[in-house]
Amino acid sequence: MEDFQATKPIYMQLVDRINHKIVRNELRAGEKLKSVRDMAVESGVNPNTVQRTYSELERMDIVETKRGQGTFVTKDEMKLNQLRDNLKNEHISRFISQMADMGFTKDEMVQGLKDYIEQEGE
């Protein structure tokens, strides 16, 4: 059973979680996703919510549904690279916006990132 935020539709949170699994290579190109029923039980949501999730992923060209076989991560590496870039840019944009709201300059943000990465390497 997963925890969900009240501020975003559950199906979109599932879309985000599946996209993150794909970007982390926990789900690979061509790999079959769980059945709607199995995903619903695992997530603790209605099967209709999972179906909506899979439909949204298909609309985004991230998955393909093969009649009678299931739903699979696309084999289109360009689409997967685009997904990776989009997620990266989305997170960077959110970070920059939050830092700017706190009054940090771009130079301070860049220096802060450099310092953080340097410290993490030790």
PDB file of C-alpha atoms in Angstrom:
ATOM      1  CA  MET A   1       0.000   0.000   0.000  1.00  0.00           C
ATOM      2  CA  GLU A   2       1.480   3.328  -1.040  1.00  0.00           C
ATOM      3  CA  ASP A   3       1.056   6.798   0.399  1.00  0.00           C
ATOM      4  CA  PHE A   4      -0.392   9.461  -1.843  1.00  0.00           C
ATOM      5  CA  GLN A   5      -0.525  13.259  -1.608  1.00  0.00           C
ATOM      6  CA  ALA A   6      -3.937  14.899  -1.484  1.00  0.00           C
ATOM      7  CA  THR A   7      -2.755  17.743  -3.731  1.00  0.00           C
ATOM      8  CA  LYS A   8      -2.286  15.728  -6.952  1.00  0.00           C
ATOM      9  CA  PRO A   9      -4.513  13.107  -8.621  1.00  0.00           C
ATOM     10  CA  ILE A  10      -3.500   9.567  -7.660  1.00  0.00           C
ATOM     11  CA  TYR A  11      -3.214   8.422 -11.271  1.00  0.00           C
ATOM     12  CA  MET A  12      -0.690  11.220 -11.954  1.00  0.00           C
ATOM     13  CA  GLN A  13       1.295  10.226  -8.869  1.00  0.00           C
ATOM     14  CA  LEU A  14       1.412   6.682 -10.242  1.00  0.00           C
ATOM     15  CA  VAL A  15       2.528   8.084 -13.626  1.00  0.00           C
ATOM     16  CA  ASP A  16       5.345   9.936 -11.836  1.00  0.00           C
ATOM     17  CA  ARG A  17       6.395   6.817  -9.896  1.00  0.00           C
ATOM     18  CA  ILE A  18       6.503   4.658 -13.012  1.00  0.00           C
ATOM     19  CA  ASN A  19       8.426   7.349 -14.916  1.00  0.00           C
ATOM     20  CA  HIS A  20      10.962   7.549 -12.085  1.00  0.00           C
ATOM     21  CA  LYS A  21      11.369   3.748 -12.154  1.00  0.00           C
ATOM     22  CA  ILE A  22      12.019   3.939 -15.893  1.00  0.00           C
ATOM     23  CA  VAL A  23      14.591   6.733 -15.484  1.00  0.00           C
ATOM     24  CA  ARG A  24      16.335   4.744 -12.699  1.00  0.00           C
ATOM     25  CA  ASN A  25      16.349   1.646 -14.961  1.00  0.00           C
ATOM     26  CA  GLU A  26      14.165  -0.280 -12.505  1.00  0.00           C
ATOM     27  CA  LEU A  27      11.876  -0.694 -15.522  1.00  0.00           C
ATOM     28  CA  ARG A  28      13.743  -1.126 -18.793  1.00  0.00           C
ATOM     29  CA  ALA A  29      12.843  -0.565 -22.437  1.00  0.00           C
ATOM     30  CA  GLY A  30      10.491  -3.323 -23.599  1.00  0.00           C
ATOM     31  CA  GLU A  31       9.792  -4.567 -20.072  1.00  0.00           C
ATOM     32  CA  LYS A  32       6.240  -5.550 -19.188  1.00  0.00           C
ATOM     33  CA  LEU A  33       4.424  -3.543 -16.531  1.00  0.00           C
ATOM     34  CA  LYS A  34       2.331  -5.310 -13.911  1.00  0.00           C
ATOM     35  CA  SER A  35      -1.232  -6.083 -14.883  1.00  0.00           C
ATOM     36  CA  VAL A  36      -3.803  -3.445 -14.008  1.00  0.00           C
ATOM     37  CA  ARG A  37      -5.188  -5.720 -11.299  1.00  0.00           C
ATOM     38  CA  ASP A  38      -1.784  -6.509  -9.765  1.00  0.00           C
ATOM     39  CA  MET A  39      -0.728  -2.850  -9.808  1.00  0.00           C
ATOM     40  CA  ALA A  40      -4.048  -1.874  -8.189  1.00  0.00           C
ATOM     41  CA  VAL A  41      -3.596  -4.393  -5.376  1.00  0.00           C
ATOM     42  CA  GLU A  42       0.049  -3.409  -4.829  1.00  0.00           C
ATOM     43  CA  SER A  43      -0.761   0.322  -4.809  1.00  0.00           C
ATOM     44  CA  GLY A  44      -3.998   0.007  -2.862  1.00  0.00           C
ATOM     45  CA  VAL A  45      -6.019   1.848  -5.510  1.00  0.00           C
ATOM     46  CA  ASN A  46      -8.991   1.096  -7.728  1.00  0.00           C
ATOM     47  CA  PRO A  47      -8.157  -0.765 -10.978  1.00  0.00           C
ATOM     48  CA  ASN A  48      -9.793   2.117 -12.901  1.00  0.00           C
ATOM     49  CA  THR A  49      -7.119   4.428 -11.453  1.00  0.00           C
ATOM     50  CA  VAL A  50      -4.368   2.138 -12.720  1.00  0.00           C
ATOM     51  CA  GLN A  51      -6.055   1.911 -16.123  1.00  0.00           C
ATOM     52  CA  ARG A  52      -6.105   5.704 -16.250  1.00  0.00           C
ATOM     53  CA  THR A  53      -2.406   5.722 -15.291  1.00  0.00           C
ATOM     54  CA  TYR A  54      -1.516   3.323 -18.090  1.00  0.00           C
ATOM     55  CA  SER A  55      -3.646   5.308 -20.563  1.00  0.00           C
ATOM     56  CA  GLU A  56      -1.824   8.509 -19.598  1.00  0.00           C
ATOM     57  CA  LEU A  57       1.584   6.803 -20.001  1.00  0.00           C
ATOM     58  CA  GLU A  58       0.458   5.538 -23.401  1.00  0.00           C
ATOM     59  CA  ARG A  59      -0.672   9.049 -24.386  1.00  0.00           C
ATOM     60  CA  MET A  60       2.833  10.234 -23.414  1.00  0.00           C
ATOM     61  CA  ASP A  61       4.350   7.482 -25.650  1.00  0.00           C
ATOM     62  CA  ILE A  62       6.154   5.990 -22.638  1.00  0.00           C
ATOM     63  CA  VAL A  63       4.339   2.641 -22.766  1.00  0.00           C
ATOM     64  CA  GLU A  64       2.603   0.544 -25.414  1.00  0.00           C
ATOM     65  CA  THR A  65      -0.347  -1.742 -24.795  1.00  0.00           C
ATOM     66  CA  LYS A  66      -0.397  -4.943 -26.811  1.00  0.00           C
ATOM     67  CA  ARG A  67      -3.839  -6.493 -26.907  1.00  0.00           C
ATOM     68  CA  GLY A  68      -3.921  -9.744 -24.947  1.00  0.00           C
ATOM     69  CA  GLN A  69      -0.287  -9.398 -23.854  1.00  0.00           C
ATOM     70  CA  GLY A  70      -0.128  -6.416 -21.519  1.00  0.00           C
ATOM     71  CA  THR A  71       1.480  -3.022 -21.240  1.00  0.00           C
ATOM     72  CA  PHE A  72       5.182  -2.568 -22.003  1.00  0.00           C
ATOM     73  CA  VAL A  73       7.736   0.210 -21.611  1.00  0.00           C
ATOM     74  CA  THR A  74       8.484   1.630 -25.053  1.00  0.00           C
ATOM     75  CA  LYS A  75      11.591   0.393 -26.828  1.00  0.00           C
ATOM     76  CA  ASP A  76      12.046   3.858 -28.356  1.00  0.00           C
ATOM     77  CA  GLU A  77      15.276   5.048 -26.717  1.00  0.00           C
ATOM     78  CA  MET A  78      14.689   8.597 -27.993  1.00  0.00           C
ATOM     79  CA  LYS A  79      11.400   8.749 -26.049  1.00  0.00           C
ATOM     80  CA  LEU A  80      13.106   7.369 -22.933  1.00  0.00           C
ATOM     81  CA  ASN A  81      15.956   9.888 -23.211  1.00  0.00           C
ATOM     82  CA  GLN A  82      13.386  12.641 -23.676  1.00  0.00           C
ATOM     83  CA  LEU A  83      11.583  11.443 -20.525  1.00  0.00           C
ATOM     84  CA  ARG A  84      14.870  11.521 -18.622  1.00  0.00           C
ATOM     85  CA  ASP A  85      15.648  15.059 -19.828  1.00  0.00           C
ATOM     86  CA  ASN A  86      12.117  16.262 -19.051  1.00  0.00           C
ATOM     87  CA  LEU A  87      12.275  14.926 -15.486  1.00  0.00           C
ATOM     88  CA  LYS A  88      15.710  16.451 -14.975  1.00  0.00           C
ATOM     89  CA  ASN A  89      14.564  19.839 -16.237  1.00  0.00           C
ATOM     90  CA  GLU A  90      11.375  19.691 -14.172  1.00  0.00           C
ATOM     91  CA  HIS A  91      13.341  19.068 -10.961  1.00  0.00           C
ATOM     92  CA  ILE A  92      15.942  21.721 -11.796  1.00  0.00           C
ATOM     93  CA  SER A  93      13.212  24.250 -12.537  1.00  0.00           C
ATOM     94  CA  ARG A  94      11.485  23.503  -9.229  1.00  0.00           C
ATOM     95  CA  PHE A  95      14.792  23.792  -7.347  1.00  0.00           C
ATOM     96  CA  ILE A  96      15.688  27.121  -8.981  1.00  0.00           C
ATOM     97  CA  SER A  97      12.228  28.520  -8.343  1.00  0.00           C
ATOM     98  CA  GLN A  98      12.310  27.522  -4.663  1.00  0.00           C
ATOM     99  CA  MET A  99      15.817  28.887  -4.179  1.00  0.00           C
ATOM    100  CA  ALA A 100      14.905  32.160  -5.912  1.00  0.00           C
ATOM    101  CA  ASP A 101      11.846  32.435  -3.652  1.00  0.00           C
ATOM    102  CA  MET A 102      14.235  32.263  -0.688  1.00  0.00           C
ATOM    103  CA  GLY A 103      16.324  35.071  -2.179  1.00  0.00           C
ATOM    104  CA  PHE A 104      19.325  33.141  -3.497  1.00  0.00           C
ATOM    105  CA  THR A 105      21.033  34.461  -6.631  1.00  0.00           C
ATOM    106  CA  LYS A 106      21.910  32.185  -9.550  1.00  0.00           C
ATOM    107  CA  ASP A 107      25.599  32.443  -8.621  1.00  0.00           C
ATOM    108  CA  GLU A 108      24.812  31.368  -5.054  1.00  0.00           C
ATOM    109  CA  MET A 109      22.786  28.436  -6.364  1.00  0.00           C
ATOM    110  CA  VAL A 110      25.585  27.289  -8.682  1.00  0.00           C
ATOM    111  CA  GLN A 111      28.207  27.644  -5.950  1.00  0.00           C
ATOM    112  CA  GLY A 112      25.948  25.838  -3.488  1.00  0.00           C
ATOM    113  CA  LEU A 113      25.534  22.934  -5.914  1.00  0.00           C
ATOM    114  CA  LYS A 114      29.286  22.768  -6.556  1.00  0.00           C
ATOM    115  CA  ASP A 115      29.994  22.784  -2.806  1.00  0.00           C
ATOM    116  CA  TYR A 116      27.344  20.142  -2.155  1.00  0.00           C
ATOM    117  CA  ILE A 117      28.598  17.830  -4.911  1.00  0.00           C
ATOM    118  CA  GLU A 118      32.192  18.264  -3.736  1.00  0.00           C
ATOM    119  CA  GLN A 119      31.234  17.364  -0.139  1.00  0.00           C
ATOM    120  CA  GLU A 120      29.202  14.351  -1.304  1.00  0.00           C
ATOM    121  CA  GLY A 121      32.255  12.994  -3.126  1.00  0.00           C
ATOM    122  CA  GLU A 122      34.226  12.641   0.085  1.00  0.00           C
TER     123      GLU A 122
END
